[in-house]
Amino acid sequence: MSFEDKLTEGEFCIPECDECKKIVWPPSEICSHCFGNVHLKEGDFEGKIMEFSRQNDQYFCIVEFENTIKIMAKISVTPEIGKSVKISKCGISDGNYFFQVI
Ligand SMILES: [Zn+2]
């Protein structure tokens, strides 16, 4: 299954190269560093809030995983820079990745 198939099912996986062990982001089935095969690491990953903004009554934050992956996520509580969060919900909506963290 591809990263997007997993994401569609609500599961966030981290794409990692079989050969050089680097994280491949944006996700791809072939490593952008060494052209090796990429597998998906499953887990309950913790990310860190790097920045956030507020739009209407909703907070959005940039969350970084494994010092490499940066995603934009919705958060329902007031975010704090540097705080650890986990993905509570994810998917693809209108062709875009969608994430919510707690
Ligand atoms: Zn590689």
JSON list of N, CA, C and O in Angstrom, two decimals, residues 32-70:
[
{"chain": "A", "resi": 32, "resn": "SER", "atom": "N", "xyz": [14.49, 9.35, -2.83]},
{"chain": "A", "resi": 32, "resn": "SER", "atom": "CA", "xyz": [14.99, 10.49, -3.59]},
{"chain": "A", "resi": 32, "resn": "SER", "atom": "C", "xyz": [16.50, 10.68, -3.39]},
{"chain": "A", "resi": 32, "resn": "SER", "atom": "O", "xyz": [17.12, 11.49, -4.05]},
{"chain": "A", "resi": 33, "resn": "HIS", "atom": "N", "xyz": [17.09, 9.93, -2.45]},
{"chain": "A", "resi": 33, "resn": "HIS", "atom": "CA", "xyz": [18.53, 10.05, -2.20]},
{"chain": "A", "resi": 33, "resn": "HIS", "atom": "C", "xyz": [19.31, 8.98, -2.98]},
{"chain": "A", "resi": 33, "resn": "HIS", "atom": "O", "xyz": [20.32, 9.27, -3.59]},
{"chain": "A", "resi": 34, "resn": "CYS", "atom": "N", "xyz": [18.83, 7.72, -2.92]},
{"chain": "A", "resi": 34, "resn": "CYS", "atom": "CA", "xyz": [19.62, 6.62, -3.50]},
{"chain": "A", "resi": 34, "resn": "CYS", "atom": "C", "xyz": [18.82, 5.74, -4.45]},
{"chain": "A", "resi": 34, "resn": "CYS", "atom": "O", "xyz": [19.33, 4.75, -4.94]},
{"chain": "A", "resi": 35, "resn": "PHE", "atom": "N", "xyz": [17.57, 6.08, -4.71]},
{"chain": "A", "resi": 35, "resn": "PHE", "atom": "CA", "xyz": [16.68, 5.32, -5.60]},
{"chain": "A", "resi": 35, "resn": "PHE", "atom": "C", "xyz": [16.36, 3.92, -5.06]},
{"chain": "A", "resi": 35, "resn": "PHE", "atom": "O", "xyz": [15.94, 3.05, -5.81]},
{"chain": "A", "resi": 36, "resn": "GLY", "atom": "N", "xyz": [16.56, 3.71, -3.78]},
{"chain": "A", "resi": 36, "resn": "GLY", "atom": "CA", "xyz": [16.20, 2.43, -3.16]},
{"chain": "A", "resi": 36, "resn": "GLY", "atom": "C", "xyz": [14.68, 2.34, -2.98]},
{"chain": "A", "resi": 36, "resn": "GLY", "atom": "O", "xyz": [13.95, 3.31, -3.19]},
{"chain": "A", "resi": 37, "resn": "ASN", "atom": "N", "xyz": [14.24, 1.14, -2.60]},
{"chain": "A", "resi": 37, "resn": "ASN", "atom": "CA", "xyz": [12.82, 0.95, -2.32]},
{"chain": "A", "resi": 37, "resn": "ASN", "atom": "C", "xyz": [12.46, 1.59, -0.99]},
{"chain": "A", "resi": 37, "resn": "ASN", "atom": "O", "xyz": [13.26, 1.58, -0.06]},
{"chain": "A", "resi": 38, "resn": "VAL", "atom": "N", "xyz": [11.25, 2.06, -0.91]},
{"chain": "A", "resi": 38, "resn": "VAL", "atom": "CA", "xyz": [10.79, 2.74, 0.30]},
{"chain": "A", "resi": 38, "resn": "VAL", "atom": "C", "xyz": [9.72, 1.89, 0.98]},
{"chain": "A", "resi": 38, "resn": "VAL", "atom": "O", "xyz": [8.85, 1.35, 0.31]},
{"chain": "A", "resi": 39, "resn": "HIS", "atom": "N", "xyz": [9.83, 1.71, 2.29]},
{"chain": "A", "resi": 39, "resn": "HIS", "atom": "CA", "xyz": [8.77, 1.03, 3.03]},
{"chain": "A", "resi": 39, "resn": "HIS", "atom": "C", "xyz": [8.10, 2.05, 3.96]},
{"chain": "A", "resi": 39, "resn": "HIS", "atom": "O", "xyz": [8.63, 3.14, 4.16]},
{"chain": "A", "resi": 40, "resn": "LEU", "atom": "N", "xyz": [6.95, 1.67, 4.50]},
{"chain": "A", "resi": 40, "resn": "LEU", "atom": "CA", "xyz": [6.22, 2.58, 5.38]},
{"chain": "A", "resi": 40, "resn": "LEU", "atom": "C", "xyz": [6.37, 2.13, 6.82]},
{"chain": "A", "resi": 40, "resn": "LEU", "atom": "O", "xyz": [6.04, 1.00, 7.15]},
{"chain": "A", "resi": 41, "resn": "LYS", "atom": "N", "xyz": [6.89, 3.01, 7.65]},
{"chain": "A", "resi": 41, "resn": "LYS", "atom": "CA", "xyz": [6.99, 2.70, 9.08]},
{"chain": "A", "resi": 41, "resn": "LYS", "atom": "C", "xyz": [5.66, 3.04, 9.71]},
{"chain": "A", "resi": 41, "resn": "LYS", "atom": "O", "xyz": [5.13, 4.14, 9.53]},
{"chain": "A", "resi": 42, "resn": "GLU", "atom": "N", "xyz": [5.12, 2.09, 10.47]},
{"chain": "A", "resi": 42, "resn": "GLU", "atom": "CA", "xyz": [3.86, 2.35, 11.17]},
{"chain": "A", "resi": 42, "resn": "GLU", "atom": "C", "xyz": [4.18, 2.65, 12.62]},
{"chain": "A", "resi": 42, "resn": "GLU", "atom": "O", "xyz": [5.17, 2.15, 13.14]},
{"chain": "A", "resi": 43, "resn": "GLY", "atom": "N", "xyz": [3.34, 3.44, 13.25]},
{"chain": "A", "resi": 43, "resn": "GLY", "atom": "CA", "xyz": [3.59, 3.72, 14.66]},
{"chain": "A", "resi": 43, "resn": "GLY", "atom": "C", "xyz": [2.76, 4.87, 15.14]},
{"chain": "A", "resi": 43, "resn": "GLY", "atom": "O", "xyz": [1.98, 5.46, 14.39]},
{"chain": "A", "resi": 44, "resn": "ASP", "atom": "N", "xyz": [2.95, 5.16, 16.39]},
{"chain": "A", "resi": 44, "resn": "ASP", "atom": "CA", "xyz": [2.22, 6.23, 17.05]},
{"chain": "A", "resi": 44, "resn": "ASP", "atom": "C", "xyz": [3.23, 7.37, 17.19]},
{"chain": "A", "resi": 44, "resn": "ASP", "atom": "O", "xyz": [3.81, 7.56, 18.25]},
{"chain": "A", "resi": 45, "resn": "PHE", "atom": "N", "xyz": [3.49, 8.06, 16.09]},
{"chain": "A", "resi": 45, "resn": "PHE", "atom": "CA", "xyz": [4.59, 9.02, 16.07]},
{"chain": "A", "resi": 45, "resn": "PHE", "atom": "C", "xyz": [4.27, 10.31, 16.80]},
{"chain": "A", "resi": 45, "resn": "PHE", "atom": "O", "xyz": [3.16, 10.80, 16.74]},
{"chain": "A", "resi": 46, "resn": "GLU", "atom": "N", "xyz": [5.31, 10.82, 17.45]},
{"chain": "A", "resi": 46, "resn": "GLU", "atom": "CA", "xyz": [5.16, 12.12, 18.11]},
{"chain": "A", "resi": 46, "resn": "GLU", "atom": "C", "xyz": [5.83, 13.18, 17.27]},
{"chain": "A", "resi": 46, "resn": "GLU", "atom": "O", "xyz": [6.96, 13.01, 16.81]},
{"chain": "A", "resi": 47, "resn": "GLY", "atom": "N", "xyz": [5.13, 14.28, 17.09]},
{"chain": "A", "resi": 47, "resn": "GLY", "atom": "CA", "xyz": [5.69, 15.40, 16.36]},
{"chain": "A", "resi": 47, "resn": "GLY", "atom": "C", "xyz": [5.81, 16.59, 17.29]},
{"chain": "A", "resi": 47, "resn": "GLY", "atom": "O", "xyz": [5.36, 16.55, 18.44]},
{"chain": "A", "resi": 48, "resn": "LYS", "atom": "N", "xyz": [6.46, 17.62, 16.80]},
{"chain": "A", "resi": 48, "resn": "LYS", "atom": "CA", "xyz": [6.68, 18.80, 17.61]},
{"chain": "A", "resi": 48, "resn": "LYS", "atom": "C", "xyz": [6.10, 20.02, 16.89]},
{"chain": "A", "resi": 48, "resn": "LYS", "atom": "O", "xyz": [6.29, 20.17, 15.67]},
{"chain": "A", "resi": 49, "resn": "ILE", "atom": "N", "xyz": [5.43, 20.86, 17.63]},
{"chain": "A", "resi": 49, "resn": "ILE", "atom": "CA", "xyz": [4.85, 22.07, 17.03]},
{"chain": "A", "resi": 49, "resn": "ILE", "atom": "C", "xyz": [5.96, 23.08, 16.75]},
{"chain": "A", "resi": 49, "resn": "ILE", "atom": "O", "xyz": [6.71, 23.44, 17.66]},
{"chain": "A", "resi": 50, "resn": "MET", "atom": "N", "xyz": [6.08, 23.48, 15.50]},
{"chain": "A", "resi": 50, "resn": "MET", "atom": "CA", "xyz": [7.12, 24.42, 15.10]},
{"chain": "A", "resi": 50, "resn": "MET", "atom": "C", "xyz": [6.57, 25.85, 15.01]},
{"chain": "A", "resi": 50, "resn": "MET", "atom": "O", "xyz": [7.24, 26.79, 15.38]},
{"chain": "A", "resi": 51, "resn": "GLU", "atom": "N", "xyz": [5.40, 25.99, 14.45]},
{"chain": "A", "resi": 51, "resn": "GLU", "atom": "CA", "xyz": [4.74, 27.30, 14.38]},
{"chain": "A", "resi": 51, "resn": "GLU", "atom": "C", "xyz": [3.23, 27.07, 14.35]},
{"chain": "A", "resi": 51, "resn": "GLU", "atom": "O", "xyz": [2.79, 25.96, 14.09]},
{"chain": "A", "resi": 52, "resn": "PHE", "atom": "N", "xyz": [2.52, 28.14, 14.61]},
{"chain": "A", "resi": 52, "resn": "PHE", "atom": "CA", "xyz": [1.07, 28.02, 14.48]},
{"chain": "A", "resi": 52, "resn": "PHE", "atom": "C", "xyz": [0.46, 29.34, 14.09]},
{"chain": "A", "resi": 52, "resn": "PHE", "atom": "O", "xyz": [1.09, 30.40, 14.20]},
{"chain": "A", "resi": 53, "resn": "SER", "atom": "N", "xyz": [-0.76, 29.27, 13.60]},
{"chain": "A", "resi": 53, "resn": "SER", "atom": "CA", "xyz": [-1.49, 30.49, 13.28]},
{"chain": "A", "resi": 53, "resn": "SER", "atom": "C", "xyz": [-2.96, 30.23, 13.58]},
{"chain": "A", "resi": 53, "resn": "SER", "atom": "O", "xyz": [-3.38, 29.10, 13.78]},
{"chain": "A", "resi": 54, "resn": "ARG", "atom": "N", "xyz": [-3.69, 31.30, 13.59]},
{"chain": "A", "resi": 54, "resn": "ARG", "atom": "CA", "xyz": [-5.10, 31.19, 13.89]},
{"chain": "A", "resi": 54, "resn": "ARG", "atom": "C", "xyz": [-5.91, 31.76, 12.73]},
{"chain": "A", "resi": 54, "resn": "ARG", "atom": "O", "xyz": [-5.59, 32.84, 12.22]},
{"chain": "A", "resi": 55, "resn": "GLN", "atom": "N", "xyz": [-6.89, 31.01, 12.31]},
{"chain": "A", "resi": 55, "resn": "GLN", "atom": "CA", "xyz": [-7.77, 31.49, 11.24]},
{"chain": "A", "resi": 55, "resn": "GLN", "atom": "C", "xyz": [-9.20, 31.30, 11.71]},
{"chain": "A", "resi": 55, "resn": "GLN", "atom": "O", "xyz": [-9.59, 30.18, 12.02]},
{"chain": "A", "resi": 56, "resn": "ASN", "atom": "N", "xyz": [-9.94, 32.38, 11.73]},
{"chain": "A", "resi": 56, "resn": "ASN", "atom": "CA", "xyz": [-11.28, 32.38, 12.33]},
{"chain": "A", "resi": 56, "resn": "ASN", "atom": "C", "xyz": [-11.16, 31.84, 13.75]},
{"chain": "A", "resi": 56, "resn": "ASN", "atom": "O", "xyz": [-10.41, 32.37, 14.53]},
{"chain": "A", "resi": 57, "resn": "ASP", "atom": "N", "xyz": [-11.82, 30.73, 14.06]},
{"chain": "A", "resi": 57, "resn": "ASP", "atom": "CA", "xyz": [-11.71, 30.22, 15.41]},
{"chain": "A", "resi": 57, "resn": "ASP", "atom": "C", "xyz": [-10.89, 28.94, 15.47]},
{"chain": "A", "resi": 57, "resn": "ASP", "atom": "O", "xyz": [-10.97, 28.18, 16.42]},
{"chain": "A", "resi": 58, "resn": "GLN", "atom": "N", "xyz": [-10.12, 28.74, 14.44]},
{"chain": "A", "resi": 58, "resn": "GLN", "atom": "CA", "xyz": [-9.40, 27.48, 14.33]},
{"chain": "A", "resi": 58, "resn": "GLN", "atom": "C", "xyz": [-7.88, 27.71, 14.33]},
{"chain": "A", "resi": 58, "resn": "GLN", "atom": "O", "xyz": [-7.40, 28.60, 13.65]},
{"chain": "A", "resi": 59, "resn": "TYR", "atom": "N", "xyz": [-7.17, 26.91, 15.10]},
{"chain": "A", "resi": 59, "resn": "TYR", "atom": "CA", "xyz": [-5.72, 26.98, 15.08]},
{"chain": "A", "resi": 59, "resn": "TYR", "atom": "C", "xyz": [-5.16, 25.97, 14.09]},
{"chain": "A", "resi": 59, "resn": "TYR", "atom": "O", "xyz": [-5.64, 24.84, 13.99]},
{"chain": "A", "resi": 60, "resn": "PHE", "atom": "N", "xyz": [-4.13, 26.40, 13.38]},
{"chain": "A", "resi": 60, "resn": "PHE", "atom": "CA", "xyz": [-3.39, 25.52, 12.48]},
{"chain": "A", "resi": 60, "resn": "PHE", "atom": "C", "xyz": [-1.95, 25.53, 12.93]},
{"chain": "A", "resi": 60, "resn": "PHE", "atom": "O", "xyz": [-1.43, 26.58, 13.30]},
{"chain": "A", "resi": 61, "resn": "CYS", "atom": "N", "xyz": [-1.30, 24.39, 12.91]},
{"chain": "A", "resi": 61, "resn": "CYS", "atom": "CA", "xyz": [0.12, 24.41, 13.26]},
{"chain": "A", "resi": 61, "resn": "CYS", "atom": "C", "xyz": [0.94, 23.61, 12.27]},
{"chain": "A", "resi": 61, "resn": "CYS", "atom": "O", "xyz": [0.44, 22.74, 11.58]},
{"chain": "A", "resi": 62, "resn": "ILE", "atom": "N", "xyz": [2.22, 23.96, 12.24]},
{"chain": "A", "resi": 62, "resn": "ILE", "atom": "CA", "xyz": [3.20, 23.19, 11.47]},
{"chain": "A", "resi": 62, "resn": "ILE", "atom": "C", "xyz": [3.82, 22.23, 12.47]},
{"chain": "A", "resi": 62, "resn": "ILE", "atom": "O", "xyz": [4.37, 22.65, 13.49]},
{"chain": "A", "resi": 63, "resn": "VAL", "atom": "N", "xyz": [3.71, 20.95, 12.17]},
{"chain": "A", "resi": 63, "resn": "VAL", "atom": "CA", "xyz": [4.24, 19.92, 13.07]},
{"chain": "A", "resi": 63, "resn": "VAL", "atom": "C", "xyz": [5.36, 19.19, 12.36]},
{"chain": "A", "resi": 63, "resn": "VAL", "atom": "O", "xyz": [5.23, 18.83, 11.19]},
{"chain": "A", "resi": 64, "resn": "GLU", "atom": "N", "xyz": [6.46, 19.00, 13.08]},
{"chain": "A", "resi": 64, "resn": "GLU", "atom": "CA", "xyz": [7.61, 18.31, 12.49]},
{"chain": "A", "resi": 64, "resn": "GLU", "atom": "C", "xyz": [7.76, 16.93, 13.12]},
{"chain": "A", "resi": 64, "resn": "GLU", "atom": "O", "xyz": [7.69, 16.78, 14.34]},
{"chain": "A", "resi": 65, "resn": "PHE", "atom": "N", "xyz": [7.98, 15.91, 12.25]},
{"chain": "A", "resi": 65, "resn": "PHE", "atom": "CA", "xyz": [8.21, 14.54, 12.70]},
{"chain": "A", "resi": 65, "resn": "PHE", "atom": "C", "xyz": [9.61, 14.11, 12.30]},
{"chain": "A", "resi": 65, "resn": "PHE", "atom": "O", "xyz": [10.04, 14.38, 11.18]},
{"chain": "A", "resi": 66, "resn": "GLU", "atom": "N", "xyz": [10.28, 13.41, 13.22]},
{"chain": "A", "resi": 66, "resn": "GLU", "atom": "CA", "xyz": [11.60, 12.82, 12.95]},
{"chain": "A", "resi": 66, "resn": "GLU", "atom": "C", "xyz": [12.58, 13.85, 12.38]},
{"chain": "A", "resi": 66, "resn": "GLU", "atom": "O", "xyz": [13.44, 13.49, 11.57]},
{"chain": "A", "resi": 67, "resn": "ASN", "atom": "N", "xyz": [12.45, 15.09, 12.77]},
{"chain": "A", "resi": 67, "resn": "ASN", "atom": "CA", "xyz": [13.31, 16.19, 12.30]},
{"chain": "A", "resi": 67, "resn": "ASN", "atom": "C", "xyz": [13.32, 16.36, 10.79]},
{"chain": "A", "resi": 67, "resn": "ASN", "atom": "O", "xyz": [14.23, 16.94, 10.23]},
{"chain": "A", "resi": 68, "resn": "THR", "atom": "N", "xyz": [12.32, 15.83, 10.12]},
{"chain": "A", "resi": 68, "resn": "THR", "atom": "CA", "xyz": [12.34, 15.86, 8.65]},
{"chain": "A", "resi": 68, "resn": "THR", "atom": "C", "xyz": [11.00, 16.26, 8.06]},
{"chain": "A", "resi": 68, "resn": "THR", "atom": "O", "xyz": [10.92, 17.15, 7.21]},
{"chain": "A", "resi": 69, "resn": "ILE", "atom": "N", "xyz": [9.95, 15.58, 8.51]},
{"chain": "A", "resi": 69, "resn": "ILE", "atom": "CA", "xyz": [8.65, 15.76, 7.88]},
{"chain": "A", "resi": 69, "resn": "ILE", "atom": "C", "xyz": [7.93, 16.93, 8.51]},
{"chain": "A", "resi": 69, "resn": "ILE", "atom": "O", "xyz": [7.79, 16.98, 9.74]},
{"chain": "A", "resi": 70, "resn": "LYS", "atom": "N", "xyz": [7.48, 17.85, 7.68]},
{"chain": "A", "resi": 70, "resn": "LYS", "atom": "CA", "xyz": [6.68, 18.95, 8.22]},
{"chain": "A", "resi": 70, "resn": "LYS", "atom": "C", "xyz": [5.30, 18.88, 7.59]},
{"chain": "A", "resi": 70, "resn": "LYS", "atom": "O", "xyz": [5.16, 18.82, 6.38]}
]
